[in-house]
mmCIF file of C-alpha atoms and ligand atoms in Angstrom:
data_model
loop_
_atom_site.group_PDB
_atom_site.id
_atom_site.type_symbol
_atom_site.label_atom_id
_atom_site.label_comp_id
_atom_site.label_asym_id
_atom_site.label_seq_id
_atom_site.Cartn_x
_atom_site.Cartn_y
_atom_site.Cartn_z
ATOM 1 C CA MET S 23 124.096 83.582 167.936
ATOM 2 C CA THR S 24 121.756 82.948 170.954
ATOM 3 C CA SER S 25 119.984 85.134 173.463
ATOM 4 C CA VAL S 26 120.921 82.741 176.204
ATOM 5 C CA MET S 27 123.547 84.154 178.664
ATOM 6 C CA GLU S 28 126.959 82.588 177.972
ATOM 7 C CA THR S 29 127.433 81.163 181.546
ATOM 8 C CA TYR S 30 128.414 77.632 180.242
ATOM 9 C CA LYS S 31 131.176 76.252 178.097
ATOM 10 C CA ARG S 32 128.981 74.063 175.992
ATOM 11 C CA LEU S 33 129.763 71.436 173.496
ATOM 12 C CA GLY S 34 128.174 71.501 170.045
ATOM 13 C CA ILE S 35 125.916 68.498 170.747
ATOM 14 C CA ALA S 36 122.092 69.109 171.218
ATOM 15 C CA PRO S 37 120.444 66.207 172.692
ATOM 16 C CA VAL S 38 116.471 66.361 172.277
ATOM 17 C CA GLU S 39 115.603 62.860 173.250
ATOM 18 C CA GLY S 40 116.500 60.081 175.663
ATOM 19 C CA ARG S 41 115.920 56.361 175.941
ATOM 20 C CA GLY S 42 117.465 54.405 178.882
ATOM 21 C CA SER S 43 121.247 55.259 178.847
ATOM 22 C CA TRP S 44 121.164 56.863 175.433
ATOM 23 C CA LEU S 45 120.695 60.392 174.210
ATOM 24 C CA ILE S 46 119.720 61.258 170.740
ATOM 25 C CA ASP S 47 120.608 64.563 169.314
ATOM 26 C CA GLU S 48 119.046 66.807 166.856
ATOM 27 C CA ARG S 49 120.616 65.018 163.871
ATOM 28 C CA GLY S 50 119.408 61.635 165.037
ATOM 29 C CA ASP S 51 122.773 60.641 166.341
ATOM 30 C CA ARG S 52 122.919 58.285 169.557
ATOM 31 C CA TYR S 53 125.191 58.815 172.354
ATOM 32 C CA LEU S 54 125.895 56.558 175.318
ATOM 33 C CA ASP S 55 125.291 58.851 178.302
ATOM 34 C CA PHE S 56 127.871 58.198 180.835
ATOM 35 C CA ILE S 57 127.400 61.391 182.834
ATOM 36 C CA ALA S 58 123.585 61.525 183.190
ATOM 37 C CA GLY S 59 122.861 65.090 183.545
ATOM 38 C CA ILE S 60 125.739 65.300 186.038
ATOM 39 C CA ALA S 61 124.641 62.473 188.257
ATOM 40 C CA THR S 62 120.924 63.518 187.865
ATOM 41 C CA ASN S 63 119.206 61.207 185.467
ATOM 42 C CA SER S 64 119.432 58.413 188.107
ATOM 43 C CA LEU S 65 116.865 56.321 186.215
ATOM 44 C CA GLY S 66 118.277 57.097 182.829
ATOM 45 C CA HIS S 67 115.989 58.626 180.172
ATOM 46 C CA GLY S 68 112.337 57.918 179.741
ATOM 47 C CA HIS S 69 112.142 55.553 182.593
ATOM 48 C CA PRO S 70 108.366 54.271 182.606
ATOM 49 C CA ALA S 71 107.964 54.600 186.361
ATOM 50 C CA LEU S 72 109.152 58.150 186.364
ATOM 51 C CA VAL S 73 107.429 59.207 183.036
ATOM 52 C CA GLU S 74 104.045 57.856 184.340
ATOM 53 C CA ALA S 75 104.393 59.507 187.677
ATOM 54 C CA VAL S 76 105.019 62.855 186.269
ATOM 55 C CA LYS S 77 102.351 62.432 183.563
ATOM 56 C CA GLU S 78 99.780 61.431 186.103
ATOM 57 C CA GLN S 79 100.637 64.176 188.653
ATOM 58 C CA ALA S 80 100.713 66.829 185.950
ATOM 59 C CA GLU S 81 97.095 65.885 185.149
ATOM 60 C CA LYS S 82 96.113 65.750 188.898
ATOM 61 C CA LEU S 83 97.853 68.776 190.508
ATOM 62 C CA ILE S 84 101.178 70.574 189.493
ATOM 63 C CA HIS S 85 101.495 73.068 192.283
ATOM 64 C CA CYS S 86 99.454 74.262 195.274
ATOM 65 C CA SER S 87 102.060 76.032 197.646
ATOM 66 C CA ASN S 88 103.184 75.488 201.200
ATOM 67 C CA LEU S 89 100.311 77.348 202.520
ATOM 68 C CA TYR S 90 98.604 73.839 202.655
ATOM 69 C CA ARG S 91 99.445 70.312 203.631
ATOM 70 C CA VAL S 92 101.176 68.630 200.862
ATOM 71 C CA PRO S 93 100.518 64.786 201.357
ATOM 72 C CA LEU S 94 103.098 63.848 198.766
ATOM 73 C CA GLN S 95 105.726 65.727 200.787
ATOM 74 C CA GLU S 96 104.867 63.685 203.891
ATOM 75 C CA GLU S 97 105.142 60.443 201.916
ATOM 76 C CA VAL S 98 108.445 61.319 200.246
ATOM 77 C CA ALA S 99 109.845 62.569 203.626
ATOM 78 C CA ARG S 100 108.772 59.264 205.251
ATOM 79 C CA MET S 101 110.450 57.246 202.474
ATOM 80 C CA LEU S 102 113.722 59.229 203.152
ATOM 81 C CA THR S 103 113.572 58.964 207.036
ATOM 82 C CA GLU S 104 112.817 55.310 207.034
ATOM 83 C CA ALA S 105 115.796 54.500 204.796
ATOM 84 C CA THR S 106 118.261 56.840 206.783
ATOM 85 C CA ASP S 107 119.083 57.999 210.318
ATOM 86 C CA PHE S 108 117.179 61.165 210.188
ATOM 87 C CA ASP S 109 113.729 62.249 211.371
ATOM 88 C CA ARG S 110 112.849 65.438 209.325
ATOM 89 C CA VAL S 111 113.104 66.708 205.666
ATOM 90 C CA PHE S 112 113.024 70.178 204.282
ATOM 91 C CA PHE S 113 112.222 70.254 200.434
ATOM 92 C CA CYS S 114 113.787 72.698 198.019
ATOM 93 C CA ASN S 115 114.466 72.738 194.183
ATOM 94 C CA SER S 116 118.216 72.322 193.833
ATOM 95 C CA GLY S 117 121.485 71.418 195.304
ATOM 96 C CA THR S 118 122.658 74.960 196.278
ATOM 97 C CA GLU S 119 119.222 75.565 197.908
ATOM 98 C CA SER S 120 119.684 72.450 199.990
ATOM 99 C CA VAL S 121 123.252 73.682 201.041
ATOM 100 C CA GLU S 122 121.695 77.106 201.988
ATOM 101 C CA ALA S 123 118.988 75.501 204.075
ATOM 102 C CA ALA S 124 121.534 73.238 205.956
ATOM 103 C CA ILE S 125 123.908 76.273 206.750
ATOM 104 C CA LYS S 126 120.875 78.197 207.966
ATOM 105 C CA LEU S 127 119.689 75.283 209.945
ATOM 106 C CA ALA S 128 123.087 74.827 211.605
ATOM 107 C CA ARG S 129 123.528 78.599 212.250
ATOM 108 C CA ARG S 130 120.143 78.774 213.914
ATOM 109 C CA HIS S 131 120.560 75.716 215.954
ATOM 110 C CA ALA S 132 123.912 77.101 217.282
ATOM 111 C CA TYR S 133 122.320 80.526 217.964
ATOM 112 C CA ARG S 134 119.519 78.959 219.965
ATOM 113 C CA THR S 135 121.820 76.582 222.094
ATOM 114 C CA ALA S 136 124.994 78.701 222.416
ATOM 115 C CA GLY S 137 124.279 82.230 221.231
ATOM 116 C CA PRO S 138 125.437 84.346 218.048
ATOM 117 C CA GLU S 139 129.191 83.822 218.607
ATOM 118 C CA LYS S 140 128.855 80.151 217.638
ATOM 119 C CA HIS S 141 128.384 80.685 213.779
ATOM 120 C CA GLU S 142 131.512 79.568 212.029
ATOM 121 C CA ILE S 143 131.161 77.077 209.150
ATOM 122 C CA LEU S 144 134.369 75.037 208.172
ATOM 123 C CA THR S 145 134.540 73.843 204.606
ATOM 124 C CA PHE S 146 137.279 72.275 202.474
ATOM 125 C CA THR S 147 139.457 73.095 199.467
ATOM 126 C CA GLY S 148 138.306 71.732 196.267
ATOM 127 C CA SER S 149 134.775 71.531 197.417
ATOM 128 C CA PHE S 150 131.717 72.527 195.495
ATOM 129 C CA HIS S 151 128.516 73.419 197.162
ATOM 130 C CA GLY S 152 126.702 75.507 194.664
ATOM 131 C CA ARG S 153 126.449 78.988 193.184
ATOM 132 C CA THR S 154 124.273 80.978 195.539
ATOM 133 C CA TYR S 155 126.312 83.254 197.932
ATOM 134 C CA GLY S 156 126.075 80.907 200.917
ATOM 135 C CA GLY S 157 126.961 77.820 198.782
ATOM 136 C CA LEU S 158 129.541 79.913 196.749
ATOM 137 C CA THR S 159 131.273 81.131 199.965
ATOM 138 C CA ALA S 160 131.284 77.457 201.251
ATOM 139 C CA THR S 161 132.997 76.495 198.025
ATOM 140 C CA ALA S 162 136.585 76.728 198.596
ATOM 141 C CA GLN S 163 137.687 77.440 195.058
ATOM 142 C CA PRO S 164 139.088 80.888 194.666
ATOM 143 C CA ALA S 165 138.527 80.988 190.878
ATOM 144 C CA LEU S 166 134.839 80.667 191.339
ATOM 145 C CA HIS S 167 134.794 83.629 193.773
ATOM 146 C CA GLU S 168 136.614 85.996 191.430
ATOM 147 C CA GLY S 169 134.739 89.285 191.048
ATOM 148 C CA PHE S 170 131.860 88.354 193.376
ATOM 149 C CA ALA S 171 133.297 89.654 196.600
ATOM 150 C CA PRO S 172 132.424 90.344 199.376
ATOM 151 C CA MET S 173 131.634 86.718 200.138
ATOM 152 C CA VAL S 174 129.350 85.830 203.237
ATOM 153 C CA GLY S 175 131.210 86.093 206.529
ATOM 154 C CA GLY S 176 132.000 83.367 209.117
ATOM 155 C CA PHE S 177 133.386 80.680 206.708
ATOM 156 C CA VAL S 178 136.789 79.208 207.209
ATOM 157 C CA HIS S 179 138.396 76.543 204.761
ATOM 158 C CA ALA S 180 140.807 73.643 205.470
ATOM 159 C CA PRO S 181 142.601 71.445 202.902
ATOM 160 C CA TYR S 182 140.488 68.429 202.036
ATOM 161 C CA GLY S 183 141.738 65.334 203.810
ATOM 162 C CA ASP S 184 143.793 67.169 206.356
ATOM 163 C CA LEU S 185 142.266 66.272 209.706
ATOM 164 C CA GLU S 186 145.140 68.140 211.683
ATOM 165 C CA ALA S 187 144.363 71.389 209.743
ATOM 166 C CA ALA S 188 140.582 70.794 210.509
ATOM 167 C CA ARG S 189 141.274 70.402 214.185
ATOM 168 C CA SER S 190 143.059 73.693 214.355
ATOM 169 C CA MET S 191 140.045 75.363 212.842
ATOM 170 C CA VAL S 192 137.290 73.839 214.821
ATOM 171 C CA GLY S 193 136.482 75.231 218.184
ATOM 172 C CA PRO S 194 133.728 76.826 220.309
ATOM 173 C CA ARG S 195 132.740 79.228 217.529
ATOM 174 C CA THR S 196 132.166 76.439 215.157
ATOM 175 C CA ALA S 197 128.471 75.868 214.128
ATOM 176 C CA ALA S 198 129.120 73.261 211.424
ATOM 177 C CA VAL S 199 131.569 71.395 209.409
ATOM 178 C CA LEU S 200 130.340 71.111 205.829
ATOM 179 C CA VAL S 201 131.948 68.258 203.650
ATOM 180 C CA GLU S 202 131.446 66.125 200.553
ATOM 181 C CA PRO S 203 132.141 62.517 201.437
ATOM 182 C CA ILE S 204 133.519 62.157 197.884
ATOM 183 C CA GLN S 205 134.359 65.585 196.071
ATOM 184 C CA GLY S 206 132.501 65.386 192.726
ATOM 185 C CA GLU S 207 133.060 68.613 190.859
ATOM 186 C CA SER S 208 136.897 68.722 191.516
ATOM 187 C CA GLY S 209 137.660 65.300 190.112
ATOM 188 C CA VAL S 210 136.053 62.538 192.302
ATOM 189 C CA ASN S 211 138.401 62.933 195.216
ATOM 190 C CA GLU S 212 137.993 60.433 198.149
ATOM 191 C CA PRO S 213 139.153 61.533 201.615
ATOM 192 C CA PRO S 214 141.919 59.469 203.291
ATOM 193 C CA GLU S 215 140.812 56.672 205.626
ATOM 194 C CA GLY S 216 139.699 58.052 208.931
ATOM 195 C CA PHE S 217 139.157 61.666 207.745
ATOM 196 C CA LEU S 218 135.415 61.622 207.922
ATOM 197 C CA ALA S 219 135.308 59.764 211.244
ATOM 198 C CA GLY S 220 137.815 62.279 212.580
ATOM 199 C CA LEU S 221 135.544 65.157 211.703
ATOM 200 C CA ARG S 222 132.631 63.336 213.410
ATOM 201 C CA GLU S 223 134.844 63.320 216.648
ATOM 202 C CA LEU S 224 135.816 66.974 216.198
ATOM 203 C CA CYS S 225 132.112 68.012 215.768
ATOM 204 C CA ASP S 226 131.164 65.958 218.761
ATOM 205 C CA GLU S 227 133.851 67.553 220.935
ATOM 206 C CA HIS S 228 132.764 70.990 220.019
ATOM 207 C CA GLU S 229 128.934 70.422 219.625
ATOM 208 C CA ALA S 230 129.270 71.488 215.981
ATOM 209 C CA LEU S 231 126.921 69.825 213.323
ATOM 210 C CA LEU S 232 128.541 67.593 210.795
ATOM 211 C CA ILE S 233 126.829 68.137 207.459
ATOM 212 C CA PHE S 234 127.490 65.947 204.569
ATOM 213 C CA ASP S 235 126.896 67.499 201.198
ATOM 214 C CA GLU S 236 125.390 64.597 199.340
ATOM 215 C CA VAL S 237 123.988 66.439 196.317
ATOM 216 C CA GLN S 238 126.154 64.397 194.027
ATOM 217 C CA THR S 239 126.908 61.125 196.098
ATOM 218 C CA GLY S 240 123.177 60.617 197.370
ATOM 219 C CA VAL S 241 120.267 58.685 195.929
ATOM 220 C CA GLY S 242 122.127 55.476 195.203
ATOM 221 C CA ARG S 243 125.042 56.976 193.359
ATOM 222 C CA THR S 244 127.734 55.175 195.407
ATOM 223 C CA GLY S 245 125.665 51.952 195.724
ATOM 224 C CA HIS S 246 124.168 52.887 199.110
ATOM 225 C CA LEU S 247 121.099 55.291 199.294
ATOM 226 C CA TYR S 248 123.390 57.790 200.712
ATOM 227 C CA ALA S 249 127.138 57.634 200.651
ATOM 228 C CA TYR S 250 127.451 58.057 204.491
ATOM 229 C CA GLN S 251 125.700 54.596 204.911
ATOM 230 C CA GLY S 252 128.669 52.981 202.911
ATOM 231 C CA VAL S 253 131.211 54.977 204.989
ATOM 232 C CA GLY S 254 129.886 54.214 208.396
ATOM 233 C CA VAL S 255 130.120 57.817 209.716
ATOM 234 C CA VAL S 256 126.655 59.287 210.474
ATOM 235 C CA PRO S 257 126.431 63.120 210.070
ATOM 236 C CA ASP S 258 123.924 65.271 211.601
ATOM 237 C CA VAL S 259 122.568 66.716 208.367
ATOM 238 C CA VAL S 260 122.583 65.549 204.722
ATOM 239 C CA THR S 261 121.844 67.605 201.597
ATOM 240 C CA SER S 262 120.461 65.937 198.622
ATOM 241 C CA ALA S 263 119.490 67.036 195.141
ATOM 242 C CA LYS S 264 120.800 65.985 191.592
ATOM 243 C CA GLY S 265 119.590 62.305 191.369
ATOM 244 C CA LEU S 266 116.622 62.680 193.664
ATOM 245 C CA GLY S 267 114.094 63.786 191.069
ATOM 246 C CA GLY S 268 115.694 61.840 188.174
ATOM 247 C CA GLY S 269 115.887 65.126 186.177
ATOM 248 C CA VAL S 270 112.997 66.971 187.763
ATOM 249 C CA PRO S 271 114.317 69.670 190.046
ATOM 250 C CA VAL S 272 114.026 68.519 193.720
ATOM 251 C CA GLY S 273 116.397 69.290 196.630
ATOM 252 C CA ALA S 274 116.102 68.142 200.254
ATOM 253 C CA VAL S 275 117.849 68.570 203.595
ATOM 254 C CA LEU S 276 117.564 65.652 206.064
ATOM 255 C CA ALA S 277 118.165 66.103 209.724
ATOM 256 C CA ARG S 278 117.401 64.745 213.186
ATOM 257 C CA GLU S 279 114.434 66.261 215.184
ATOM 258 C CA GLU S 280 116.484 68.130 217.707
ATOM 259 C CA HIS S 281 118.323 70.034 215.080
ATOM 260 C CA ALA S 282 115.463 70.313 212.567
ATOM 261 C CA ALA S 283 113.603 72.155 215.437
ATOM 262 C CA ALA S 284 115.764 75.247 214.864
ATOM 263 C CA LEU S 285 113.945 76.061 211.523
ATOM 264 C CA THR S 286 110.662 77.212 213.148
ATOM 265 C CA PRO S 287 107.573 78.089 211.049
ATOM 266 C CA GLY S 288 108.518 81.434 208.900
ATOM 267 C CA SER S 289 112.246 81.024 209.428
ATOM 268 C CA HIS S 290 112.842 79.405 206.133
ATOM 269 C CA GLY S 291 110.910 78.282 203.088
ATOM 270 C CA SER S 292 110.499 77.961 199.435
ATOM 271 C CA THR S 293 107.516 78.658 197.005
ATOM 272 C CA PHE S 294 108.137 75.689 194.744
ATOM 273 C CA GLY S 295 109.961 73.592 197.278
ATOM 274 C CA GLY S 296 108.247 70.044 197.454
ATOM 275 C CA ASN S 297 105.490 70.847 195.139
ATOM 276 C CA PRO S 298 103.310 67.887 194.126
ATOM 277 C CA LEU S 299 104.901 67.390 190.717
ATOM 278 C CA ALA S 300 108.425 67.355 192.151
ATOM 279 C CA MET S 301 107.330 65.095 194.876
ATOM 280 C CA ALA S 302 105.735 62.625 192.459
ATOM 281 C CA ALA S 303 109.050 62.458 190.691
ATOM 282 C CA ALA S 304 110.945 61.920 193.744
ATOM 283 C CA ARG S 305 108.635 59.278 194.971
ATOM 284 C CA ALA S 306 109.024 57.443 191.769
ATOM 285 C CA VAL S 307 112.827 57.549 191.901
ATOM 286 C CA LEU S 308 113.085 56.614 195.512
ATOM 287 C CA GLY S 309 110.635 53.766 194.896
ATOM 288 C CA VAL S 310 113.119 52.218 192.496
ATOM 289 C CA VAL S 311 116.387 53.244 194.210
ATOM 290 C CA ARG S 312 115.879 52.408 197.818
ATOM 291 C CA GLU S 313 115.443 48.661 196.922
ATOM 292 C CA PRO S 314 118.365 46.864 198.257
ATOM 293 C CA SER S 315 118.570 44.571 195.158
ATOM 294 C CA PHE S 316 118.844 47.715 193.037
ATOM 295 C CA LEU S 317 121.664 49.215 195.273
ATOM 296 C CA GLU S 318 123.544 45.863 195.068
ATOM 297 C CA GLU S 319 123.293 45.985 191.278
ATOM 298 C CA VAL S 320 124.764 49.503 191.448
ATOM 299 C CA ARG S 321 127.719 48.308 193.372
ATOM 300 C CA THR S 322 128.234 45.350 191.027
ATOM 301 C CA LYS S 323 128.152 47.424 187.838
ATOM 302 C CA GLY S 324 130.324 49.988 189.778
ATOM 303 C CA ALA S 325 132.898 47.183 190.554
ATOM 304 C CA ILE S 326 132.870 46.100 186.794
ATOM 305 C CA LEU S 327 133.590 49.771 185.638
ATOM 306 C CA LYS S 328 136.191 50.343 188.368
ATOM 307 C CA ASN S 329 138.001 47.169 187.698
ATOM 308 C CA GLY S 330 138.161 47.893 183.846
ATOM 309 C CA LEU S 331 139.226 51.408 184.562
ATOM 310 C CA ARG S 332 142.019 50.105 186.859
ATOM 311 C CA GLU S 333 143.387 47.640 184.276
ATOM 312 C CA LEU S 334 143.518 50.588 181.863
ATOM 313 C CA ALA S 335 145.145 52.874 184.427
ATOM 314 C CA ALA S 336 147.799 50.381 185.089
ATOM 315 C CA ARG S 337 149.004 50.818 181.548
ATOM 316 C CA VAL S 338 149.309 54.686 181.842
ATOM 317 C CA PRO S 339 152.136 56.083 184.054
ATOM 318 C CA GLY S 340 150.539 58.229 186.798
ATOM 319 C CA ALA S 341 147.177 57.392 186.057
ATOM 320 C CA GLN S 342 144.560 56.889 189.072
ATOM 321 C CA VAL S 343 141.075 55.550 189.413
ATOM 322 C CA ARG S 344 138.900 57.068 192.226
ATOM 323 C CA GLY S 345 135.456 56.931 193.471
ATOM 324 C CA ARG S 346 132.713 54.486 194.579
ATOM 325 C CA GLY S 347 129.743 52.737 192.945
ATOM 326 C CA LEU S 348 128.739 54.519 189.750
ATOM 327 C CA LEU S 349 130.574 57.951 190.623
ATOM 328 C CA LEU S 350 134.203 57.227 189.304
ATOM 329 C CA GLY S 351 136.964 59.285 188.084
ATOM 330 C CA LEU S 352 139.838 58.153 185.750
ATOM 331 C CA GLU S 353 142.805 60.646 186.093
ATOM 332 C CA LEU S 354 144.950 60.489 182.944
ATOM 333 C CA GLY S 355 146.915 63.623 183.288
ATOM 334 C CA PRO S 356 146.528 67.007 181.393
ATOM 335 C CA GLU S 357 147.908 65.747 178.163
ATOM 336 C CA LEU S 358 146.244 62.362 177.711
ATOM 337 C CA ALA S 359 142.725 63.157 179.469
ATOM 338 C CA PRO S 360 141.507 65.931 176.966
ATOM 339 C CA GLU S 361 142.518 63.649 173.921
ATOM 340 C CA VAL S 362 140.683 60.568 175.249
ATOM 341 C CA PHE S 363 137.769 62.951 176.125
ATOM 342 C CA ARG S 364 137.577 64.206 172.563
ATOM 343 C CA ARG S 365 137.967 60.554 171.147
ATOM 344 C CA CYS S 366 135.065 59.468 173.467
ATOM 345 C CA LEU S 367 132.939 62.239 172.100
ATOM 346 C CA ARG S 368 133.759 61.254 168.453
ATOM 347 C CA GLU S 369 132.867 57.584 169.472
ATOM 348 C CA LYS S 370 129.616 59.031 170.953
ATOM 349 C CA VAL S 371 130.329 58.110 174.563
ATOM 350 C CA LEU S 372 129.618 61.113 176.807
ATOM 351 C CA VAL S 373 131.771 61.584 180.004
ATOM 352 C CA ASN S 374 132.960 64.772 181.663
ATOM 353 C CA LEU S 375 136.404 66.303 181.697
ATOM 354 C CA VAL S 376 137.014 67.772 185.223
ATOM 355 C CA GLY S 377 140.155 69.814 186.084
ATOM 356 C CA GLY S 378 141.569 69.191 182.674
ATOM 357 C CA LYS S 379 142.949 65.840 183.690
ATOM 358 C CA THR S 380 140.309 63.518 184.979
ATOM 359 C CA LEU S 381 137.318 61.804 183.154
ATOM 360 C CA ARG S 382 134.282 61.785 185.447
ATOM 361 C CA MET S 383 131.746 59.099 184.923
ATOM 362 C CA ALA S 384 128.354 59.058 186.404
ATOM 363 C CA PRO S 385 126.134 56.805 184.158
ATOM 364 C CA PRO S 386 122.483 56.331 184.850
ATOM 365 C CA LEU S 387 121.972 53.995 187.921
ATOM 366 C CA THR S 388 119.916 51.800 185.474
ATOM 367 C CA VAL S 389 122.883 51.366 183.033
ATOM 368 C CA SER S 390 123.154 47.727 181.879
ATOM 369 C CA ARG S 391 126.411 45.621 182.416
ATOM 370 C CA THR S 392 126.732 45.492 178.613
ATOM 371 C CA GLU S 393 126.623 49.445 178.383
ATOM 372 C CA VAL S 394 129.297 49.437 181.075
ATOM 373 C CA ARG S 395 131.403 47.113 178.923
ATOM 374 C CA TYR S 396 130.619 48.987 175.921
ATOM 375 C CA ALA S 397 131.908 52.340 177.452
ATOM 376 C CA LEU S 398 135.068 50.464 178.888
ATOM 377 C CA CYS S 399 136.041 49.243 175.308
ATOM 378 C CA THR S 400 135.523 52.924 174.127
ATOM 379 C CA PHE S 401 137.971 54.204 176.797
ATOM 380 C CA ARG S 402 140.343 51.437 176.180
ATOM 381 C CA GLY S 403 140.428 52.137 172.529
ATOM 382 C CA GLY S 404 140.963 55.758 173.156
ATOM 383 C CA VAL S 405 143.783 55.323 175.578
ATOM 384 C CA GLU S 406 145.359 52.702 173.246
ATOM 385 C CA ALA S 407 145.334 54.756 170.184
ATOM 386 C CA LEU S 408 146.730 57.735 171.801
ATOM 387 C CA MET S 409 149.422 55.683 173.518
ATOM 388 C CA GLU S 410 150.602 54.233 170.272
ATOM 389 C CA ALA S 411 151.090 57.685 168.920
ATOM 390 C CA ALA S 412 152.989 58.695 171.945
ATOM 391 C CA PRO S 413 156.792 57.982 172.455
ATOM 392 C CA ALA S 414 157.544 54.312 173.426
ATOM 393 C CA GLU S 415 159.128 55.160 176.862
ATOM 394 C CA ALA S 416 155.777 56.613 177.970
ATOM 395 C CA VAL S 417 154.256 53.137 177.829
ATOM 396 C CA VAL S 418 154.531 50.734 180.767
ATOM 397 C CA ALA S 419 154.057 47.535 178.823
HETATM 398 C C1 PLP L 522 126.056 70.034 191.913
HETATM 399 C C2 PLP L 522 126.411 70.278 193.386
HETATM 400 C C3 PLP L 522 125.802 71.211 194.139
HETATM 401 C C4 PLP L 522 124.963 72.297 193.553
HETATM 402 O O1 PLP L 522 123.699 71.847 192.948
HETATM 403 P P1 PLP L 522 122.956 72.687 192.054
HETATM 404 O O2 PLP L 522 121.581 71.875 191.897
HETATM 405 O O3 PLP L 522 123.631 72.985 190.881
HETATM 406 O O4 PLP L 522 122.642 73.926 192.733
HETATM 407 C C5 PLP L 522 126.165 71.335 195.479
HETATM 408 N N1 PLP L 522 126.925 70.393 196.140
HETATM 409 C C6 PLP L 522 127.355 69.283 195.420
HETATM 410 C C7 PLP L 522 128.187 68.396 196.132
HETATM 411 C C8 PLP L 522 127.248 69.227 194.052
HETATM 412 O O5 PLP L 522 127.835 68.118 193.409
#
């Protein structure tokens, strides 16, 4: 029995230590961590640059509040703006908080330029934007809304990837379109070619802000500092969190000057947001991840993993590989996926089962090529063992 609220379906494993891409549990068993705190431990576990930064800052100053200037915030904001198309950063503590801030920024910008009628936010089915009321309302998954009504007003939802549906829902009332460049939580879904560029055009046409929720895809995850940089569509606002602090809670919203100006002093804030400890962690992470050679290596390791998964998928009818960089999904169907997942767990390789039919992989960005191959061997072994047990006609030789 535990006194912790039962808000999670947890596995029995209890990791208490980590080294690089490996977690060590209470019993001393080692696991290859191919989910990395859900795309959060970007530098793996115990990375010396991050550990030193946090230790040193903890000794100096942990927190001081936003009543004062926080030089480390200015430094991290500069690192982020220099490496992207944005001019200003707001710091918070989580993904859902970064989504809240982006929604508030978009609505206030629309209010100041066009008036209160322009307040609608368009989001997409299968999305995930967090658990607070704004983020939850934006999350177009009815199952997650159950029992929590009424939701926040002024949100509309279109099918992910359906540009025509989006077109019919964007108009003069639209303040913003909020979209994940790759949907993480609902199974690593990539939009069809041209969808994000089409949303960019729609937003330009109706003077709505295009917000990319890059809480999962950001900070090097797709082999670019932010995924938009690999897609070639520049949004107006980007939300960031998960990998940004390498495990220390940090969230951020990136915007251009003309939009950021909508959040005037006193209109938004956070007690913990951007505190020195969090900023020291983000500075250490960005110091490593923003290096072009590091990002190139993420793309290379991502390609090795994706090619291996594709070879595997070619042997399973209906199987699919999706994603970019080191955010990949292997869809194996509702029968095979849970079995392979359980086998991986027995073999001590940690992945995540999403939607009951897809294995999601998000290893540390620092994972070695050897560890990638080791994981691939485990996935292959799992699929082969289960296919042998299955009827012969299910196997495409
Ligand atoms: C995880 C996630 C969130 C929520 O982040 P929290 O830190 O759990 O609040 C929001 N958006 C996306 C795209 C995510 O993947």
